[in-house]
CSV table of C-alpha atoms in Angstrom, one decimal:
chain,number,residue,atom,x,y,z
P,28,MET,CA,54.9,-55.6,-60.5
P,29,GLN,CA,51.7,-57.5,-59.8
P,30,LEU,CA,49.7,-58.5,-56.7
P,31,HIS,CA,47.8,-61.8,-56.5
P,32,PHE,CA,45.4,-62.5,-53.6
P,33,SER,CA,44.5,-66.1,-52.9
P,34,PRO,CA,40.8,-67.1,-52.9
P,35,SER,CA,40.8,-67.6,-49.1
P,36,MET,CA,42.4,-64.2,-48.7
P,37,ARG,CA,45.1,-65.8,-46.5
P,38,SER,CA,48.1,-65.2,-48.9
P,39,ILE,CA,49.4,-62.3,-51.1
P,40,THR,CA,51.9,-63.0,-54.0
P,41,ILE,CA,54.1,-60.2,-55.4
P,42,SER,CA,55.5,-61.2,-58.9
P,43,SER,CA,57.6,-59.5,-61.6
P,44,SER,CA,56.0,-58.0,-64.6
P,45,ASN,CA,56.6,-61.0,-66.8
P,46,GLY,CA,54.7,-63.2,-64.3
P,47,PHE,CA,57.3,-66.0,-64.0
P,48,ILE,CA,59.3,-65.1,-61.0
P,49,ASP,CA,57.7,-64.8,-57.6
P,50,LEU,CA,59.5,-62.1,-55.7
P,51,MET,CA,57.6,-62.4,-52.4
P,52,LYS,CA,54.8,-64.5,-50.9
P,53,ILE,CA,53.1,-63.2,-47.8
P,54,LYS,CA,50.7,-65.3,-45.7
P,55,VAL,CA,48.0,-63.4,-43.8
P,56,ALA,CA,46.6,-65.1,-40.7
P,57,ALA,CA,42.9,-64.8,-40.1
P,58,ARG,CA,41.9,-62.4,-37.2
P,59,HIS,CA,39.5,-63.8,-34.7
P,60,ILE,CA,37.5,-61.6,-32.3
P,61,SER,CA,36.8,-63.3,-29.0
P,62,TYR,CA,33.4,-63.4,-27.3
P,63,ARG,CA,34.9,-61.7,-24.2
P,64,THR,CA,36.1,-58.7,-26.1
P,65,LEU,CA,32.7,-58.4,-27.8
P,66,PHE,CA,30.9,-58.6,-24.4
P,67,HIS,CA,33.1,-55.9,-22.9
P,68,THR,CA,32.6,-53.7,-25.9
P,69,ILE,CA,28.8,-54.0,-25.7
P,70,LEU,CA,28.9,-53.4,-22.0
P,71,ILE,CA,30.8,-50.2,-22.4
P,72,LEU,CA,28.5,-49.0,-25.2
P,73,ALA,CA,25.5,-49.8,-23.0
P,74,PHE,CA,27.0,-47.7,-20.2
P,75,LEU,CA,27.9,-44.7,-22.4
P,76,LEU,CA,25.0,-44.4,-24.7
P,77,PRO,CA,22.4,-43.2,-22.1
P,78,PHE,CA,24.8,-40.3,-21.1
P,79,VAL,CA,25.3,-39.4,-24.7
P,80,PHE,CA,21.5,-39.3,-25.2
P,81,ILE,CA,20.9,-37.2,-22.0
P,82,LEU,CA,23.6,-34.8,-23.0
P,83,THR,CA,22.1,-34.4,-26.5
P,84,ALA,CA,18.7,-33.8,-25.0
P,85,VAL,CA,19.9,-31.2,-22.5
P,86,VAL,CA,21.9,-29.3,-25.1
P,87,THR,CA,19.0,-29.3,-27.5
P,88,LEU,CA,16.5,-28.0,-24.8
P,89,GLU,CA,18.9,-25.3,-23.5
P,90,GLY,CA,19.5,-24.0,-27.0
P,91,VAL,CA,18.1,-20.6,-28.0
P,92,ASN,CA,17.8,-21.8,-31.6
P,93,LYS,CA,16.0,-25.0,-32.5
P,94,CYS,CA,18.3,-27.5,-34.2
P,95,SER,CA,16.6,-29.2,-37.1
P,96,SER,CA,19.6,-31.1,-38.4
P,97,PHE,CA,22.5,-33.3,-37.3
P,98,ASP,CA,24.9,-30.6,-38.5
P,99,CYS,CA,23.4,-28.1,-36.1
P,100,LEU,CA,23.4,-30.5,-33.2
P,101,GLY,CA,27.0,-31.5,-34.0
P,102,ARG,CA,28.1,-27.9,-33.9
P,103,ARG,CA,26.6,-27.4,-30.5
P,104,LEU,CA,27.7,-30.8,-29.1
P,105,GLY,CA,31.2,-30.5,-30.4
P,106,PRO,CA,32.6,-27.9,-28.0
P,107,ARG,CA,31.2,-29.7,-25.0
P,108,LEU,CA,32.5,-33.2,-26.0
P,109,LEU,CA,35.9,-31.7,-26.7
P,110,GLY,CA,36.0,-29.8,-23.4
P,111,ARG,CA,35.8,-26.4,-24.9
P,112,ALA,CA,33.7,-23.8,-22.8
P,113,ASP,CA,30.6,-22.0,-24.2
P,114,ASP,CA,31.1,-18.3,-24.8
P,115,SER,CA,27.7,-17.4,-23.6
P,116,GLY,CA,28.7,-17.4,-19.9
P,117,ARG,CA,31.6,-15.0,-20.7
P,118,LEU,CA,29.4,-12.7,-22.6
P,119,VAL,CA,26.9,-12.5,-19.7
P,120,ARG,CA,29.7,-11.7,-17.3
P,121,ASP,CA,31.0,-9.0,-19.6
P,122,PHE,CA,27.5,-7.6,-19.8
P,123,TYR,CA,27.1,-7.5,-16.0
P,124,LYS,CA,30.4,-5.7,-15.8
P,125,ILE,CA,29.2,-3.1,-18.3
P,126,LEU,CA,25.9,-2.6,-16.4
P,127,ASN,CA,27.7,-2.1,-13.1
P,128,GLN,CA,30.0,0.5,-14.7
P,129,VAL,CA,27.0,2.3,-16.3
P,130,ASN,CA,25.2,2.3,-13.0
P,131,THR,CA,28.0,4.2,-11.2
P,132,GLU,CA,28.8,6.7,-13.9
P,133,GLU,CA,26.9,9.9,-14.8
P,134,LEU,CA,24.7,10.0,-17.8
P,135,PRO,CA,26.3,11.8,-20.8
P,136,ASP,CA,25.0,15.3,-21.4
P,137,GLY,CA,22.7,15.9,-24.4
P,138,LEU,CA,21.6,12.2,-24.6
P,139,LYS,CA,18.6,12.0,-26.9
P,140,LEU,CA,16.3,9.3,-25.9
P,141,PRO,CA,14.0,7.3,-28.2
P,142,ASP,CA,10.3,7.3,-27.3
P,143,THR,CA,9.8,3.5,-27.5
P,144,PHE,CA,11.8,0.4,-27.2
P,145,SER,CA,11.3,-0.4,-30.9
P,146,GLN,CA,12.8,2.9,-31.8
P,147,LEU,CA,15.8,2.1,-29.5
P,148,VAL,CA,16.3,-1.2,-31.3
P,149,SER,CA,16.1,0.5,-34.7
P,150,GLU,CA,18.7,3.2,-33.7
P,151,MET,CA,21.0,0.4,-32.4
P,152,LYS,CA,20.9,-1.2,-35.9
P,153,ASN,CA,21.4,2.0,-37.7
P,154,LYS,CA,24.0,3.6,-35.5
P,155,GLN,CA,25.8,0.4,-34.5
P,156,TYR,CA,25.7,1.1,-30.7
P,157,ASP,CA,28.2,-0.7,-28.6
P,158,ALA,CA,27.1,-2.5,-25.4
P,159,LYS,CA,27.9,0.5,-23.1
P,160,THR,CA,26.0,3.0,-25.2
P,161,PHE,CA,23.0,0.7,-25.2
P,162,ALA,CA,23.2,0.3,-21.4
P,163,PHE,CA,23.3,4.1,-21.0
P,164,MET,CA,20.3,4.6,-23.3
P,165,LEU,CA,18.4,1.9,-21.5
P,166,ARG,CA,19.2,3.4,-18.1
P,167,ALA,CA,18.2,6.9,-19.2
P,168,MET,CA,14.9,5.6,-20.6
P,169,MET,CA,14.1,3.8,-17.3
P,170,GLU,CA,14.9,6.8,-15.2
P,171,LYS,CA,12.7,9.0,-17.4
P,172,LEU,CA,9.9,6.5,-17.1
P,173,GLU,CA,10.2,6.4,-13.3
P,174,ARG,CA,10.0,10.2,-13.2
P,175,ASP,CA,6.9,10.2,-15.4
P,176,ILE,CA,5.2,7.6,-13.2
P,177,ARG,CA,6.1,9.5,-10.1
P,178,GLU,CA,4.6,12.8,-11.5
P,179,SER,CA,1.5,10.9,-12.6
P,180,LYS,CA,1.1,9.5,-9.1
P,181,PHE,CA,1.3,12.9,-7.6
P,182,ALA,CA,-1.2,14.3,-10.1
P,183,GLU,CA,-3.6,11.4,-9.4
P,184,LEU,CA,-3.4,12.2,-5.6
P,185,MET,CA,-4.1,15.8,-6.2
P,186,ASN,CA,-7.0,15.1,-8.5
P,187,LYS,CA,-8.5,12.7,-5.9
P,188,HIS,CA,-8.0,15.4,-3.2
P,189,PHE,CA,-9.8,18.0,-5.2
P,190,ALA,CA,-12.6,15.6,-6.1
P,191,ALA,CA,-13.0,14.6,-2.5
P,192,SER,CA,-12.9,18.1,-1.0
P,193,ALA,CA,-15.1,19.8,-3.6
P,194,VAL,CA,-18.8,19.9,-2.7
P,195,PRO,CA,-21.3,19.6,-5.6
P,196,LYS,CA,-23.7,22.5,-5.8
P,197,GLY,CA,-26.7,20.4,-5.1
P,198,ILE,CA,-25.3,18.9,-1.9
P,199,HIS,CA,-24.0,22.3,-0.8
P,200,CYS,CA,-27.5,23.8,-1.1
P,201,LEU,CA,-29.0,20.9,0.9
P,202,SER,CA,-27.9,22.5,4.2
P,203,LEU,CA,-29.3,25.9,3.1
P,204,ARG,CA,-32.6,24.4,2.1
P,205,LEU,CA,-32.9,22.4,5.3
P,206,THR,CA,-32.1,25.6,7.3
P,207,ASP,CA,-34.8,27.4,5.5
P,208,GLU,CA,-37.1,24.5,6.2
P,209,TYR,CA,-36.3,24.8,9.9
P,210,SER,CA,-37.4,28.4,10.0
P,211,SER,CA,-40.6,27.9,8.0
P,212,ASN,CA,-41.8,24.4,8.9
P,213,ALA,CA,-42.9,23.5,12.4
P,214,HIS,CA,-42.4,19.8,11.8
P,215,ALA,CA,-38.7,20.5,11.1
P,216,ARG,CA,-38.4,22.2,14.4
P,217,LYS,CA,-40.1,19.5,16.5
P,218,GLN,CA,-38.2,18.4,19.6
P,219,LEU,CA,-35.7,15.6,19.2
P,220,PRO,CA,-36.5,13.2,20.8
P,221,SER,CA,-40.0,13.7,21.9
P,222,PRO,CA,-40.4,14.8,25.6
P,223,GLU,CA,-41.6,11.3,26.8
P,224,LEU,CA,-38.3,9.8,25.4
P,225,LEU,CA,-35.9,12.3,27.0
P,226,PRO,CA,-35.2,10.0,30.1
P,227,LEU,CA,-33.8,7.4,27.7
P,228,LEU,CA,-30.9,9.8,26.6
P,229,SER,CA,-29.2,8.9,29.9
P,230,ASP,CA,-30.4,5.3,30.4
P,231,ASN,CA,-27.4,3.0,30.4
P,232,SER,CA,-29.5,0.0,29.5
P,233,TYR,CA,-29.7,1.4,26.0
P,234,HIS,CA,-26.9,1.3,23.3
P,235,HIS,CA,-25.6,4.9,23.0
P,236,MET,CA,-23.8,5.9,19.9
P,237,ILE,CA,-22.2,9.3,19.2
P,238,VAL,CA,-21.5,11.0,15.8
P,239,SER,CA,-19.8,14.4,15.7
P,240,THR,CA,-20.0,16.0,12.2
P,241,ASP,CA,-21.2,18.9,10.1
P,242,ASN,CA,-22.0,16.7,7.1
P,243,ILE,CA,-25.7,16.1,7.1
P,244,LEU,CA,-25.7,13.3,4.5
P,245,ALA,CA,-22.8,11.6,6.1
P,246,ALA,CA,-24.5,11.6,9.5
P,247,SER,CA,-27.7,10.2,7.9
P,248,VAL,CA,-25.7,7.3,6.3
P,249,VAL,CA,-24.1,6.4,9.6
P,250,VAL,CA,-27.3,6.5,11.6
P,251,ASN,CA,-29.5,4.7,9.0
P,252,SER,CA,-26.9,2.0,8.3
P,253,ALA,CA,-26.5,1.3,12.1
P,254,VAL,CA,-30.3,1.1,12.6
P,255,GLN,CA,-30.9,-1.1,9.6
P,256,SER,CA,-28.0,-3.5,10.6
P,257,SER,CA,-29.1,-3.7,14.2
P,258,LEU,CA,-31.0,-6.8,15.5
P,259,GLN,CA,-32.4,-4.5,18.3
P,260,PRO,CA,-32.9,-1.1,16.7
P,261,GLU,CA,-35.4,-0.1,19.5
P,262,LYS,CA,-32.4,-0.1,21.9
P,263,ILE,CA,-30.3,2.4,19.9
P,264,VAL,CA,-29.9,6.0,21.0
P,265,PHE,CA,-27.9,8.2,18.6
P,266,HIS,CA,-26.4,11.5,19.9
P,267,VAL,CA,-25.6,13.6,16.8
P,268,ILE,CA,-23.3,16.6,17.6
P,269,THR,CA,-22.8,19.4,15.0
P,270,ASP,CA,-21.6,23.0,14.9
P,271,LYS,CA,-23.8,26.1,15.2
P,272,LYS,CA,-24.1,26.8,11.5
P,273,THR,CA,-25.2,23.3,10.6
P,274,TYR,CA,-27.5,22.7,13.6
P,275,ALA,CA,-30.7,23.9,12.0
P,276,GLY,CA,-30.2,21.8,8.8
P,277,MET,CA,-29.1,18.7,10.8
P,278,HIS,CA,-32.2,19.0,13.1
P,279,SER,CA,-34.5,19.5,10.2
P,280,TRP,CA,-33.2,16.4,8.4
P,281,PHE,CA,-33.7,14.0,11.3
P,282,ALA,CA,-37.0,15.6,12.3
P,283,LEU,CA,-38.4,15.1,8.8
P,284,ASN,CA,-36.7,11.7,8.3
P,285,PRO,CA,-37.1,9.8,11.5
P,286,VAL,CA,-35.3,6.5,12.0
P,287,SER,CA,-37.8,4.9,14.4
P,288,PRO,CA,-37.7,2.8,16.5
P,289,ALA,CA,-34.3,4.2,17.2
P,290,ILE,CA,-33.9,7.5,19.1
P,291,VAL,CA,-32.0,10.4,17.7
P,292,GLU,CA,-30.8,13.5,19.6
P,293,VAL,CA,-29.3,16.4,17.7
P,294,LYS,CA,-27.3,19.0,19.6
P,295,GLY,CA,-25.0,21.9,18.6
P,296,VAL,CA,-21.8,22.6,20.3
P,297,HIS,CA,-23.3,25.9,21.4
P,298,GLN,CA,-25.8,24.0,23.4
P,299,PHE,CA,-23.2,22.4,25.7
P,300,ASP,CA,-22.7,24.8,28.6
P,301,TRP,CA,-19.5,23.0,29.5
P,302,LEU,CA,-17.7,23.9,26.3
P,303,THR,CA,-16.0,27.1,27.3
P,304,ARG,CA,-12.5,28.4,26.7
P,305,GLU,CA,-11.6,27.6,30.3
P,306,ASN,CA,-12.5,24.0,29.9
P,307,VAL,CA,-11.5,23.6,26.2
P,308,PRO,CA,-8.1,25.1,25.3
P,309,VAL,CA,-8.5,23.6,21.8
P,310,LEU,CA,-11.0,26.4,21.0
P,311,GLU,CA,-8.2,29.0,20.9
P,312,ALA,CA,-6.0,26.7,18.8
P,313,VAL,CA,-8.8,26.2,16.3
P,314,GLU,CA,-9.3,30.0,16.0
P,315,ASN,CA,-5.6,30.8,15.6
P,316,HIS,CA,-4.6,28.3,13.0
P,317,ASN,CA,-6.1,29.9,9.9
P,318,GLY,CA,-2.8,29.3,8.2
P,319,ILE,CA,-3.6,25.6,8.0
P,320,ARG,CA,-6.7,26.3,5.9
P,321,SER,CA,-4.7,28.5,3.6
P,322,TYR,CA,-2.2,25.7,3.1
P,323,TYR,CA,-4.9,23.1,2.5
P,324,HIS,CA,-6.8,25.2,-0.1
P,325,GLY,CA,-3.6,26.6,-1.7
P,326,ASN,CA,-1.0,25.3,-4.2
P,327,HIS,CA,0.2,22.1,-2.5
P,328,VAL,CA,2.7,21.0,-5.2
P,329,ALA,CA,4.4,24.4,-5.4
P,330,GLY,CA,5.4,24.3,-1.8
P,331,ALA,CA,6.5,20.7,-1.7
P,332,ASN,CA,9.8,19.2,-2.7
P,333,LEU,CA,8.4,16.2,-4.6
P,334,SER,CA,11.9,14.8,-5.3
P,335,GLU,CA,12.4,14.2,-1.6
P,336,THR,CA,9.1,12.6,-0.7
P,337,THR,CA,7.0,9.7,-1.8
P,338,PRO,CA,3.4,9.9,-3.1
P,339,ARG,CA,2.2,8.0,-0.1
P,340,ARG,CA,3.9,10.4,2.3
P,341,PHE,CA,2.6,13.4,0.3
P,342,ALA,CA,-0.9,12.0,0.5
P,343,SER,CA,-0.6,11.6,4.2
P,344,LYS,CA,0.6,15.2,4.7
P,345,LEU,CA,-2.2,16.5,2.5
P,346,GLN,CA,-4.7,14.6,4.5
P,347,ALA,CA,-3.2,15.8,7.8
P,348,ARG,CA,-3.6,19.4,6.7
P,349,SER,CA,-7.3,19.0,6.2
P,350,PRO,CA,-9.4,21.7,8.1
P,351,LYS,CA,-11.5,19.0,9.6
P,352,TYR,CA,-8.6,17.9,11.8
P,353,ILE,CA,-8.5,21.3,13.4
P,354,SER,CA,-12.3,21.5,13.7
P,355,LEU,CA,-13.7,21.4,17.2
P,356,LEU,CA,-15.9,18.6,16.1
P,357,ASN,CA,-12.9,16.4,15.6
P,358,HIS,CA,-11.5,17.2,19.1
P,359,LEU,CA,-14.8,16.7,20.9
P,360,ARG,CA,-14.2,13.0,21.5
P,361,ILE,CA,-11.6,13.9,24.2
P,362,TYR,CA,-14.4,15.6,26.1
P,363,ILE,CA,-17.1,12.9,25.9
P,364,PRO,CA,-17.0,12.0,29.6
P,365,GLU,CA,-17.9,15.6,30.5
P,366,LEU,CA,-20.4,16.1,27.7
P,367,PHE,CA,-22.4,13.0,28.7
P,368,PRO,CA,-21.8,12.7,32.5
P,369,ASN,CA,-24.6,10.2,33.0
P,370,LEU,CA,-23.4,7.6,30.5
P,371,ASN,CA,-21.1,4.7,31.3
P,372,LYS,CA,-20.3,3.2,27.9
P,373,VAL,CA,-20.7,4.6,24.4
P,374,VAL,CA,-19.6,3.8,20.8
P,375,PHE,CA,-18.1,6.8,18.9
P,376,LEU,CA,-18.4,6.7,15.1
P,377,ASP,CA,-16.8,8.8,12.5
P,378,ASP,CA,-19.0,10.2,9.7
P,379,ASP,CA,-17.2,8.2,7.0
P,380,VAL,CA,-18.3,4.7,8.1
P,381,VAL,CA,-21.1,2.5,6.9
P,382,ILE,CA,-22.3,0.0,9.5
P,383,GLN,CA,-23.0,-3.5,7.9
P,384,ARG,CA,-23.4,-5.6,11.0
P,385,ASP,CA,-25.2,-5.5,14.3
P,386,LEU,CA,-23.1,-3.6,16.8
P,387,SER,CA,-24.9,-4.6,20.0
P,388,PRO,CA,-22.2,-7.1,21.1
P,389,LEU,CA,-19.8,-4.2,21.5
P,390,TRP,CA,-21.6,-3.2,24.7
P,391,GLU,CA,-21.0,-6.7,26.1
P,392,ILE,CA,-17.2,-6.4,25.8
P,393,ASP,CA,-15.3,-6.3,29.1
P,394,LEU,CA,-12.6,-3.7,28.6
P,395,GLU,CA,-11.0,-4.8,31.9
P,396,GLY,CA,-10.7,-1.3,33.2
P,397,LYS,CA,-9.3,0.1,30.0
P,398,VAL,CA,-10.7,3.3,28.5
P,399,ASN,CA,-10.8,2.5,24.7
P,400,GLY,CA,-11.6,-0.5,22.6
P,401,ALA,CA,-10.7,-0.3,18.9
P,402,VAL,CA,-9.3,-2.1,15.9
P,403,GLU,CA,-5.6,-2.2,15.5
P,404,THR,CA,-4.3,-0.9,12.1
P,405,CYS,CA,-0.9,-2.5,11.9
P,406,ARG,CA,-1.9,-6.1,11.1
P,407,GLY,CA,-3.6,-7.1,7.9
P,408,GLU,CA,-3.4,-7.8,4.2
P,409,ASP,CA,-4.1,-4.2,3.1
P,410,GLU,CA,-0.7,-2.6,3.3
P,411,TRP,CA,-2.1,0.9,2.9
P,412,VAL,CA,-4.7,0.7,5.6
P,413,MET,CA,-3.2,-1.9,8.0
P,414,SER,CA,0.3,-0.6,8.3
P,415,LYS,CA,-0.2,2.3,10.7
P,416,ARG,CA,2.1,2.6,13.7
P,417,PHE,CA,2.9,5.6,15.9
P,418,ARG,CA,5.7,6.7,13.6
P,419,ASN,CA,3.1,7.4,10.9
P,420,TYR,CA,1.4,10.0,13.2
P,421,PHE,CA,4.1,11.5,15.4
P,422,ASN,CA,7.3,13.4,14.8
P,423,PHE,CA,9.9,11.3,16.6
P,424,SER,CA,12.7,13.7,15.8
P,425,HIS,CA,11.5,15.7,18.7
P,426,PRO,CA,13.0,14.5,22.0
P,427,LEU,CA,9.8,14.8,24.0
P,428,ILE,CA,7.9,12.5,21.7
P,429,ALA,CA,10.9,10.1,21.4
P,430,LYS,CA,11.1,9.9,25.2
P,431,ASN,CA,7.4,9.2,25.8
P,432,LEU,CA,6.2,7.1,22.9
P,433,ASN,CA,7.3,4.0,21.0
P,434,PRO,CA,7.4,4.5,17.2
P,435,ASP,CA,6.6,0.8,16.6
P,436,GLU,CA,3.5,0.8,18.8
P,437,CYS,CA,0.4,-0.2,16.8
P,438,ALA,CA,-2.0,2.5,16.0
P,439,TRP,CA,-5.8,2.0,16.0
P,440,ALA,CA,-8.7,2.9,13.8
P,441,TYR,CA,-10.5,6.0,15.2
P,442,GLY,CA,-13.5,5.5,12.9
P,443,MET,CA,-15.2,3.2,15.5
P,444,ASN,CA,-14.2,3.3,19.2
P,445,ILE,CA,-16.0,1.9,22.3
P,446,PHE,CA,-15.3,4.0,25.3
P,447,ASP,CA,-15.7,3.0,29.0
P,448,LEU,CA,-16.6,6.5,30.3
P,449,SER,CA,-16.5,5.2,34.0
P,450,ALA,CA,-12.9,4.1,33.6
P,451,TRP,CA,-12.1,7.3,31.6
P,452,ARG,CA,-13.2,9.6,34.4
P,453,LYS,CA,-10.7,8.0,36.8
P,454,THR,CA,-7.8,9.1,34.6
P,455,ASN,CA,-6.1,12.4,33.7
P,456,ILE,CA,-6.4,11.9,29.9
P,457,ARG,CA,-7.9,15.3,29.3
P,458,GLU,CA,-5.2,17.1,31.2
P,459,THR,CA,-2.5,15.1,29.3
P,460,TYR,CA,-4.2,16.0,26.1
P,461,HIS,CA,-4.1,19.7,27.0
P,462,SER,CA,-0.4,19.6,27.8
P,463,TRP,CA,0.4,18.0,24.5
P,464,LEU,CA,-1.9,20.5,22.8
P,465,LYS,CA,0.1,23.3,24.4
P,466,GLU,CA,3.3,21.8,22.9
P,467,VAL,CA,1.7,21.7,19.5
P,468,ARG,CA,0.7,25.4,19.7
P,469,THR,CA,4.1,26.6,20.9
P,470,LYS,CA,6.6,24.3,19.2
P,471,TYR,CA,4.7,22.8,16.2
P,472,ILE,CA,5.3,19.2,17.3
P,473,CYS,CA,3.4,16.6,15.3
P,474,PHE,CA,0.5,15.4,17.4
P,475,THR,CA,-2.2,13.2,15.9
P,476,HIS,CA,-3.0,15.1,12.7
P,477,LEU,CA,-1.6,18.5,13.7
P,478,CYS,CA,1.9,18.2,12.2
P,479,ASN,CA,5.0,20.3,12.1
P,480,SER,CA,6.1,23.3,10.0
P,481,PHE,CA,2.7,25.0,9.5
P,482,PRO,CA,2.9,28.0,7.2
């Protein structure tokens, strides 16, 4: 059997093996492709090729591994073009399911944790961990890390507390040296201010500032920074109030280091005839609460349940137990109208501030009959400083406080306050303060920085 093709490829002849007899002759007609079919084909290809290109690019960019060959690209494009789903989505869903399961279950007992993530990966390879075991190990490591960070934060707060409350020997001896100077040096005992300037202590045309502290260096910083920042230092009158044991040293300092042209008066609480037990019930509270001092200087961590509090709350409580908050010098501000009966407006400064601008515009502020002008501490970028509301200072679990105060009310910075003493004298603020103080003494309600559950 033989096949013969014509030169024009239009016929095929099938003959016997001897070549004489033609068994079959087949004519093949030529196939013509029309221009319309070609146009439609090109049009379809032009429409599809951009989508194929975009799909190829997306799959390549989404891939974890970089494809460097058409074979790799084909293996990744194949399942999508054929409509088969990628297994990565299912794997992620399965992993989420395992994580949720591990999050609700208790950690196995006796679980030995690797020290580092590299060690965890090495153990996974060696011991062939399944996904659930890996999730348990990872959770246990994270919880241990959180505990370590928490304990480190408490330790940091305690170290800061001890560093801040400890007094270096040189500074501690400063008060003793100045007291000795007061007894042996006539210049250290000179009258402050000089007799001819005494009338200015009650002259309301001057800018009167009050500092109440037993810290000599702190008082010096406040006074000197205010005078140096003032555009009219000759109009400043500083009233420095201190306790009996510090009075001699404080007087010596400002007598030997004058801040002229400003005027400085130094007075001890024992020199105010008005400060008696009858007028100041806080005196008895200060004397009776020695337990607060013991708590402040004792083992704070031993008596605190660190697992049920936060470092920030612990720091606030530690600060609240400071002896300075039960010091009479801290409570004197409530008695300023009686201590300075001839003054109409004063600025009260804490001893931990440094004045950097001229404060004279404060005396031009119209308080519109209000007693206190201060800076609110609930609005600002600093979340630690500018987030204080009444709930940070008062125990609202007590019905008396919950009834009279709003926990969301904005607190204010007590480091610098301007007081309208004329408006203050028209109120019963002092009597209200005494009634609250009585509640503090009898029921240990949290009031300002005297908080509940004293030892």
